[in-house]
Every structure is written in C-alpha cells, then in structure tokens.
C-alpha cells in the first residue's frame, strides 16, 4: 500500500520559495489561514459552519 500524506506539501527549489509559500498559503490551521482555520477536517464531518448564517434557520436546515 502507498501511504498518502494528509496534507500534500509542494516541492520547493530554494528557501525563498518555502518562505513565500509559508507567508501566502501555508497548511490548514496555520497563519495566514488561507487553507482554513481548522488543521484537519474530521472524517464524516459535514461542512455546516460554512453555511451557517446564510438565510434563515429553515433554509439552512433544508440544505442538510
């Protein structure tokens, strides 16, 4: 079996690319949060937070 990492990081040629990526993108749960504020999504977790506040509660509940 081939092991697949939970987060695939890009390959870099030099330290400047690593720094640029860290400041502009980074991994989930790390500043600047472009990949999301939570480190990893739990298996089987629905993306409810992503839709909370969009319309009334009845509309939100219909989505799920």
XYZ file of N, CA and C in Angstrom:
192
model
N 0.832 -1.191 0.000
C 0.000 0.000 0.000
C 0.869 1.245 0.000
N 0.436 2.227 -0.738
C 1.122 3.511 -0.760
C 0.486 4.422 0.276
N 1.328 5.000 1.122
C 0.806 5.931 2.125
C 0.674 7.317 1.501
N -0.482 7.913 1.668
C -0.737 9.252 1.154
C -0.762 10.204 2.347
N 0.034 11.268 2.315
C 0.027 12.205 3.440
C -1.312 12.924 3.539
N -1.669 13.320 4.759
C -2.925 14.026 4.964
C -2.926 15.366 4.237
N -1.784 16.012 4.229
C -1.642 17.277 3.515
C -0.454 17.140 2.582
N -0.672 17.321 1.305
C 0.420 17.236 0.340
C 1.076 18.609 0.225
N 2.337 18.687 0.588
C 3.065 19.945 0.501
C 3.787 20.030 -0.836
N 3.852 21.222 -1.407
C 4.550 21.367 -2.683
C 6.055 21.175 -2.523
N 6.708 20.812 -3.600
C 8.168 20.674 -3.586
C 8.780 22.028 -3.943
N 9.861 22.359 -3.234
C 10.488 23.664 -3.421
C 11.916 23.509 -3.905
N 12.381 24.518 -4.642
C 13.750 24.532 -5.137
C 14.696 25.252 -4.175
N 14.189 26.280 -3.472
C 15.066 27.029 -2.563
C 14.269 27.578 -1.378
N 14.980 28.157 -0.413
C 14.356 28.673 0.811
C 13.421 29.837 0.523
N 13.704 30.615 -0.511
C 12.827 31.729 -0.862
C 11.434 31.252 -1.239
N 11.360 30.141 -1.955
C 10.058 29.577 -2.324
C 9.319 29.076 -1.090
N 10.040 28.471 -0.160
C 9.418 27.988 1.083
C 8.843 29.161 1.863
N 9.624 30.229 2.012
C 9.164 31.407 2.744
C 7.954 32.033 2.062
N 8.014 32.192 0.749
C 6.898 32.781 0.008
C 5.630 31.949 0.197
N 5.754 30.637 0.080
C 4.590 29.758 0.248
C 4.045 29.834 1.672
N 4.934 29.848 2.664
C 4.508 29.907 4.068
C 3.744 31.189 4.369
N 4.170 32.295 3.800
C 3.517 33.576 4.059
C 2.244 33.775 3.245
N 2.161 33.152 2.073
C 0.997 33.361 1.215
C -0.034 32.247 1.307
N 0.384 31.028 1.559
C -0.534 29.890 1.547
C -0.566 29.193 2.899
N 0.469 28.409 3.192
C 0.649 27.639 4.415
C -0.318 26.459 4.488
N -0.227 25.678 5.554
C -1.030 24.472 5.732
C -2.298 24.797 6.515
N -3.323 23.949 6.463
C -4.561 24.204 7.200
C -4.301 24.392 8.688
N -4.940 25.393 9.277
C -4.821 25.656 10.704
C -3.647 26.523 11.083
N -2.902 26.997 10.117
C -1.738 27.851 10.376
C -1.925 29.200 9.683
N -1.374 30.239 10.289
C -1.429 31.576 9.706
C -0.843 31.559 8.304
N -1.375 32.176 7.334
C -2.445 33.173 7.305
C -3.844 32.597 7.089
N -4.070 31.342 7.367
C -5.383 30.687 7.334
C -6.034 30.668 5.955
N -5.256 30.710 4.890
C -5.832 30.629 3.548
C -6.315 29.224 3.230
N -5.826 28.232 3.972
C -6.256 26.851 3.762
C -7.315 26.442 4.783
N -7.850 27.389 5.552
C -8.862 27.111 6.564
C -8.297 27.255 7.965
N -9.175 27.571 8.923
C -8.712 27.793 10.289
C -8.516 26.505 11.060
N -9.141 25.432 10.631
C -9.020 24.169 11.339
C -7.963 23.298 10.674
N -7.084 22.658 11.475
C -5.992 21.870 10.911
C -6.457 20.777 9.952
N -7.383 19.947 10.377
C -7.859 18.863 9.521
C -9.348 18.675 9.735
N -10.032 18.311 8.677
C -11.460 18.024 8.773
C -11.623 16.608 9.305
N -12.494 16.462 10.286
C -12.743 15.123 10.814
C -13.526 14.312 9.787
N -13.226 13.032 9.732
C -13.875 12.163 8.761
C -15.371 12.092 9.051
N -16.182 12.291 8.047
C -17.626 12.226 8.204
C -18.245 13.519 8.705
N -17.464 14.581 8.850
C -17.987 15.849 9.342
C -18.595 16.638 8.187
N -19.820 17.085 8.370
C -20.470 17.897 7.352
C -19.984 19.342 7.462
N -19.937 20.050 6.356
C -19.439 21.430 6.381
C -20.500 22.432 6.831
N -21.089 22.231 8.014
C -22.192 23.080 8.457
C -21.755 24.508 8.735
N -20.576 24.717 9.271
C -20.138 26.080 9.582
C -20.042 26.936 8.330
N -19.767 26.311 7.245
C -19.598 27.032 6.002
C -20.924 27.655 5.550
N -22.052 27.088 5.962
C -23.350 27.578 5.527
C -24.125 28.276 6.630
N -23.633 28.266 7.857
C -24.352 28.897 8.960
C -24.481 30.392 8.690
N -25.657 30.925 8.940
C -25.873 32.350 8.752
C -26.320 32.729 7.356
N -26.411 31.778 6.481
C -26.880 32.082 5.125
C -28.375 31.836 5.086
N -29.151 32.887 5.135
C -30.596 32.752 5.172
C -31.070 32.408 6.579
N -32.341 32.064 6.683
C -32.908 31.717 7.979
C -32.599 30.283 8.368
N -32.953 29.892 9.613
C -32.666 28.533 10.061
C -33.389 27.461 9.243
N -34.585 27.777 8.770
C -35.326 26.795 7.972
C -34.587 26.489 6.666
N -34.079 27.525 6.041
C -33.339 27.333 4.782
C -32.055 26.539 5.023
N -31.348 26.868 6.101
C -30.119 26.142 6.424
C -30.422 24.680 6.703
N -31.476 24.402 7.468
C -31.833 23.019 7.798
C -32.244 22.231 6.556
N -32.889 22.878 5.586
C -33.270 22.186 4.347
C -32.040 21.683 3.589
N -30.946 22.423 3.696
C -29.727 22.011 2.991
C -29.186 20.696 3.526
N -29.452 20.421 4.794
C -28.903 19.218 5.414
C -29.978 18.191 5.606
